[in-house]
Amino acid sequence: MKLTILGCHSATPSINANPTAQVLEIKNNMFLIDCGEGTQVELRRNKVKFSRIKHIFISHLHGDHYFGLVGLVNTFSLLTRETELHIYAPKGLKEVILLQMKLSASWTKYPLVFHELSSNESELIYEDDKVEVYTIPLKHRVYTNGFLFKEKENERKIDINLVTEANIDKAYFRKLKQGFDVENEDGVLISNAKVTKDPLPPKSYAFCSDTVYNEAIIPIIKDCTVLYHESTFLDKNEALCIPTKHSTAKQAATIAKKANVETLILGHYSTRYNSYEEFKSEAKTVFDNVLLSKDGKTFNFD
Ligand SMILES: [Zn+2]
């Protein structure tokens, strides 16, 4: 599982601060999460192949989370894309994008599929044989969802020396990976545990931006491998959290601790601050394993 931060700042873009966008590589998928202004350029800078992006998840319709989308959709057309593009976003985004395409007479030649979200309950919105994606309903000034990306249970690992020794035909490898006992070439039943190893535990990534402190998300993100939780403000500016419906670094860390996640990544920093080290030290007073997101930074969770 690999996460690349294309932008991790709130509100207005500047030379060194891009609004929210991230790329998550998980089990052969390359998911784009939010698409703030400048996302196309950051995708180029980080050498992300455009054709690998087939699913885009938009948290909410504040501009710093989607103003880059129509540009990206249009660029895909100019690059003569043919493969489907799926967009998961709050109801209303389809109308915005289609109006822009209509007025510029630039309909995509590739299928553009909108999945409009309006539920206030967590729901499964994407699934393939290896990964599931659920919404995480957040509390913000407009309808907002975070997203939980979950690997499915991995297959058991075959020990090639042991299966050869046990005289098991290759045709049974599939069954072994699924956890079944199988017969060997001499008709003897071989116990699965004898020739396979436990798989790696499945990983998960929870993206939670933008939101006020909200303990209702804890059961959804419980025990996840990595949590990205917005930390727009420091504790000294906590008074700003309620009217703007954002969180402090300390609040993000409290959610991480209560949800028992392995790693917390902070981001969506207000541009009022010049240095982000204080976000880390503040969060670390509550939760130990804290990382700071930074535009252009890649995190590997293998
Ligand atoms: Zn917002």
Coordinates of C-alpha atoms and ligand atoms in Angstrom, one line a residue:
M1 CA 0.0 0.0 0.0
K2 CA 1.5 3.3 -1.1
L3 CA 0.2 6.8 -0.6
T4 CA 1.4 9.9 -2.5
I5 CA 0.4 13.3 -1.2
L6 CA -0.2 15.7 -4.2
G7 CA -1.6 18.4 -2.0
C8 CA -2.3 18.7 1.7
H9 CA -3.2 22.3 2.4
S10 CA -6.5 24.0 3.0
A11 CA -8.3 26.8 1.1
T12 CA -6.1 28.9 -1.3
P13 CA -3.3 27.4 -3.4
S14 CA 0.1 29.0 -3.3
I15 CA 3.6 28.3 -4.8
N16 CA 4.5 25.7 -2.1
A17 CA 1.0 24.7 -0.9
N18 CA -1.4 22.7 -3.1
P19 CA -5.0 22.0 -2.0
T20 CA -6.1 18.4 -1.3
A21 CA -5.3 15.5 -3.6
Q22 CA -3.8 12.1 -3.0
V23 CA -3.1 8.9 -4.9
L24 CA -3.5 5.6 -3.1
E25 CA -2.0 2.5 -4.7
I26 CA -3.6 -0.6 -3.2
K27 CA -3.7 -4.1 -4.7
N28 CA -3.1 -2.9 -8.2
N29 CA -5.6 -0.1 -8.0
M30 CA -4.6 3.5 -8.3
F31 CA -7.3 5.6 -6.6
L32 CA -7.3 9.4 -6.8
I33 CA -8.7 11.0 -3.6
D34 CA -9.9 14.5 -4.0
C35 CA -8.8 16.7 -6.8
G36 CA -7.9 20.2 -5.8
E37 CA -6.7 22.8 -8.2
G38 CA -3.3 21.9 -9.6
T39 CA -3.8 18.1 -9.3
Q40 CA -2.9 17.5 -13.0
V41 CA 0.5 19.2 -12.6
E42 CA 1.2 17.3 -9.4
L43 CA 0.3 14.0 -11.0
R44 CA 2.8 14.8 -13.7
R45 CA 5.5 15.9 -11.2
N46 CA 5.0 12.7 -9.3
K47 CA 5.1 10.6 -12.5
V48 CA 1.6 9.1 -12.0
K49 CA 0.4 7.5 -15.2
F50 CA -2.9 9.1 -16.1
S51 CA -4.2 5.9 -17.7
R52 CA -3.9 4.0 -14.4
I53 CA -6.5 6.3 -12.7
K54 CA -9.9 4.7 -13.2
H55 CA -11.6 5.7 -9.9
I56 CA -11.8 9.2 -8.4
F57 CA -13.2 9.8 -4.9
I58 CA -14.3 13.3 -4.0
S59 CA -15.0 14.1 -0.3
H60 CA -17.1 17.2 -0.7
L61 CA -17.8 20.2 -2.9
H62 CA -15.7 22.9 -1.4
G63 CA -13.4 24.1 -4.2
D64 CA -10.1 23.1 -2.5
H65 CA -11.2 19.5 -2.9
Y66 CA -12.5 19.4 -6.5
F67 CA -11.6 22.5 -8.6
G68 CA -9.0 20.4 -10.4
L69 CA -11.5 17.8 -11.6
V70 CA -13.0 19.3 -14.7
G71 CA -9.5 20.0 -16.0
L72 CA -8.3 16.5 -15.4
V73 CA -11.5 15.0 -17.0
N74 CA -10.9 17.3 -20.1
T75 CA -7.2 16.3 -20.3
F76 CA -8.1 12.6 -20.3
S77 CA -10.2 13.4 -23.4
L78 CA -7.4 15.3 -25.1
L79 CA -5.2 12.3 -24.5
T80 CA -7.8 10.2 -26.3
R81 CA -8.6 8.1 -23.3
E82 CA -11.1 5.2 -24.0
T83 CA -11.3 3.5 -20.7
E84 CA -14.2 4.3 -18.2
L85 CA -13.6 6.8 -15.5
H86 CA -15.7 6.4 -12.3
I87 CA -16.3 9.4 -10.1
Y88 CA -17.7 8.9 -6.5
A89 CA -18.8 12.3 -5.2
P90 CA -21.6 14.1 -3.4
K91 CA -24.8 14.6 -5.4
G92 CA -24.4 17.8 -7.4
L93 CA -21.0 17.3 -8.8
K94 CA -22.3 15.6 -11.9
E95 CA -24.4 18.7 -12.6
V96 CA -21.4 21.0 -12.2
I97 CA -19.1 18.9 -14.5
L98 CA -21.8 18.3 -17.2
L99 CA -22.6 22.0 -17.3
Q100 CA -19.0 22.9 -17.9
M101 CA -18.7 20.2 -20.6
K102 CA -21.9 21.3 -22.2
L103 CA -21.0 25.0 -22.4
S104 CA -17.6 24.2 -23.8
A105 CA -19.0 21.6 -26.2
S106 CA -16.3 19.2 -25.0
W107 CA -18.0 15.9 -24.1
T108 CA -15.7 13.1 -23.2
K109 CA -15.4 10.3 -25.8
Y110 CA -14.7 7.8 -23.0
P111 CA -17.5 6.7 -20.6
L112 CA -17.7 9.0 -17.6
V113 CA -19.6 7.3 -14.8
F114 CA -20.9 9.3 -11.8
H115 CA -21.7 7.6 -8.5
E116 CA -23.6 10.3 -6.6
L117 CA -23.5 10.0 -2.8
S118 CA -26.2 11.3 -0.5
S119 CA -26.4 8.8 2.4
N120 CA -25.6 9.7 6.0
E121 CA -24.7 6.1 6.8
S122 CA -21.4 4.4 5.8
E123 CA -21.9 2.4 2.6
L124 CA -19.9 0.1 0.3
I125 CA -19.3 2.1 -2.9
Y126 CA -16.6 0.0 -4.6
E127 CA -15.6 -3.6 -4.6
D128 CA -13.3 -5.9 -6.6
D129 CA -11.8 -9.2 -5.8
K130 CA -9.1 -7.6 -3.6
V131 CA -10.4 -4.3 -2.3
E132 CA -13.5 -2.7 -0.8
V133 CA -14.2 1.0 -0.4
Y134 CA -16.7 2.4 2.2
T135 CA -17.8 6.0 2.8
I136 CA -17.1 7.6 6.2
P137 CA -19.8 10.2 6.9
L138 CA -18.1 13.3 8.2
K139 CA -19.4 16.5 9.8
H140 CA -18.5 19.6 7.9
R141 CA -20.2 22.8 6.6
V142 CA -21.5 20.9 3.5
Y143 CA -22.3 17.2 2.9
T144 CA -19.0 15.3 3.2
N145 CA -17.6 11.8 3.2
G146 CA -14.3 10.4 4.1
F147 CA -13.3 7.0 2.5
L148 CA -12.1 3.8 3.9
F149 CA -10.0 1.6 1.5
K150 CA -9.8 -2.0 2.8
E151 CA -7.8 -4.9 1.4
K152 CA -9.8 -8.1 1.5
E153 CA -8.3 -11.1 3.4
N154 CA -5.1 -12.2 1.6
E155 CA -4.7 -15.7 0.3
R156 CA -2.6 -18.3 2.2
K157 CA 1.1 -18.5 1.1
I158 CA 2.3 -21.8 -0.4
D159 CA 5.7 -23.1 0.6
I160 CA 7.0 -24.4 -2.7
N161 CA 9.5 -26.8 -1.1
L162 CA 6.9 -28.3 1.2
V163 CA 4.3 -28.9 -1.5
T164 CA 6.9 -30.5 -3.8
E165 CA 8.0 -32.7 -0.9
A166 CA 4.3 -33.6 -0.2
N167 CA 3.9 -34.6 -3.9
I168 CA 0.9 -32.2 -4.5
D169 CA 0.0 -31.5 -8.1
K170 CA 0.0 -27.9 -9.3
A171 CA -3.7 -28.1 -10.1
Y172 CA -4.4 -28.0 -6.4
F173 CA -2.5 -24.8 -5.6
R174 CA -5.6 -22.6 -6.0
K175 CA -7.4 -24.7 -3.3
L176 CA -4.4 -24.6 -1.0
K177 CA -4.2 -20.8 -1.3
Q178 CA -7.9 -20.7 -0.3
G179 CA -7.2 -22.7 2.8
F180 CA -8.4 -26.2 1.8
D181 CA -6.8 -29.5 2.6
V182 CA -6.0 -31.5 -0.6
E183 CA -5.0 -35.0 -1.7
N184 CA -1.5 -35.6 -3.1
E185 CA -0.6 -37.7 -6.1
D186 CA -0.7 -40.9 -3.9
G187 CA -4.2 -40.1 -2.7
V188 CA -3.1 -39.1 0.8
L189 CA -5.0 -36.1 2.3
I190 CA -2.5 -33.3 3.2
S191 CA -3.4 -30.8 5.8
N192 CA -3.3 -27.2 4.5
A193 CA -1.4 -26.0 7.6
K194 CA 1.5 -28.4 6.7
V195 CA 2.3 -26.8 3.4
T196 CA 1.1 -23.1 3.6
K197 CA 1.8 -20.1 5.7
D198 CA -0.5 -17.5 7.2
P199 CA -1.1 -14.6 4.8
L200 CA -0.1 -11.0 5.6
P201 CA -2.8 -9.2 7.5
P202 CA -4.9 -7.0 5.2
K203 CA -4.2 -3.3 5.2
S204 CA -6.6 -0.4 5.3
Y205 CA -6.4 3.3 4.8
A206 CA -9.0 5.8 6.1
F207 CA -9.1 9.3 4.6
C208 CA -11.0 11.8 6.8
S209 CA -11.0 15.4 5.5
D210 CA -12.8 17.8 6.2
T211 CA -14.5 17.3 9.5
V212 CA -15.1 18.7 13.0
Y213 CA -14.1 16.4 15.8
N214 CA -16.5 13.5 15.5
E215 CA -16.3 10.3 17.6
A216 CA -19.1 8.7 15.4
I217 CA -16.4 7.8 12.9
I218 CA -14.5 5.6 15.4
P219 CA -16.4 2.3 14.8
I220 CA -15.9 2.7 11.0
I221 CA -12.2 3.3 11.1
K222 CA -11.4 1.1 14.1
D223 CA -8.0 -0.7 14.0
C224 CA -7.2 0.6 10.5
T225 CA -3.5 0.6 9.4
V226 CA -3.3 4.2 8.4
L227 CA -5.6 7.2 9.2
Y228 CA -5.2 10.5 7.4
H229 CA -7.2 12.9 9.6
E230 CA -7.4 16.6 8.8
S231 CA -5.7 18.9 11.3
T232 CA -6.5 22.4 9.9
F233 CA -5.6 24.1 13.2
L234 CA -3.4 23.9 16.2
D235 CA -4.9 23.7 19.7
K236 CA -4.3 27.5 20.3
N237 CA -6.8 28.2 17.6
E238 CA -9.3 25.6 18.7
A239 CA -12.0 28.2 18.8
L240 CA -12.0 28.3 15.0
C241 CA -13.0 24.6 14.8
I242 CA -16.7 24.9 15.6
P243 CA -17.6 27.7 13.1
T244 CA -15.4 26.3 10.3
K245 CA -16.1 22.6 11.2
H246 CA -12.5 21.6 11.2
S247 CA -10.2 19.8 13.7
T248 CA -7.0 20.5 15.5
A249 CA -3.9 18.2 15.5
K250 CA -4.7 17.2 19.1
Q251 CA -8.3 16.2 18.1
A252 CA -7.0 14.2 15.1
A253 CA -4.6 12.4 17.5
T254 CA -7.5 11.7 20.0
I255 CA -9.5 10.1 17.2
A256 CA -6.4 8.0 16.2
K257 CA -5.9 6.8 19.7
K258 CA -9.6 6.0 20.4
A259 CA -9.8 4.1 17.1
N260 CA -6.6 2.2 17.8
V261 CA -5.1 2.9 14.4
E262 CA -1.5 2.0 13.7
T263 CA -0.3 5.3 12.1
L264 CA -1.8 8.8 11.9
I265 CA -1.0 11.2 9.0
L266 CA -1.8 14.8 9.6
G267 CA -2.8 17.3 6.8
H268 CA -5.1 19.9 5.5
Y269 CA -3.1 22.5 7.3
S270 CA -4.3 26.1 7.4
T271 CA -1.9 28.3 5.5
R272 CA -1.8 30.7 8.5
Y273 CA 1.0 28.5 9.9
N274 CA 4.6 28.7 8.7
S275 CA 5.9 25.4 10.1
Y276 CA 4.2 22.1 10.6
E277 CA 6.4 20.6 13.2
E278 CA 4.2 22.0 15.9
F279 CA 1.3 19.9 14.5
K280 CA 3.4 16.8 15.0
S281 CA 4.5 17.7 18.6
E282 CA 1.0 18.6 19.6
A283 CA -0.5 15.3 18.2
K284 CA 2.3 13.3 19.8
T285 CA 1.2 14.4 23.3
V286 CA -1.9 12.1 22.7
F287 CA -0.8 9.5 20.1
D288 CA 2.7 8.3 19.4
N289 CA 2.9 7.2 15.7
V290 CA 2.3 10.5 13.9
L291 CA 3.5 11.4 10.4
L292 CA 3.2 14.8 8.7
S293 CA 1.9 14.9 5.1
K294 CA 3.8 17.2 2.7
D295 CA 3.1 17.9 -0.9
G296 CA 5.0 15.4 -3.1
K297 CA 5.7 13.0 -0.2
T298 CA 5.2 9.3 -0.7
F299 CA 4.5 6.9 2.2
N300 CA 5.0 3.1 1.8
F301 CA 3.1 0.8 4.1
D302 CA 4.5 -2.7 3.2
Ligands
ZN1 ZN -14.1 21.9 3.3

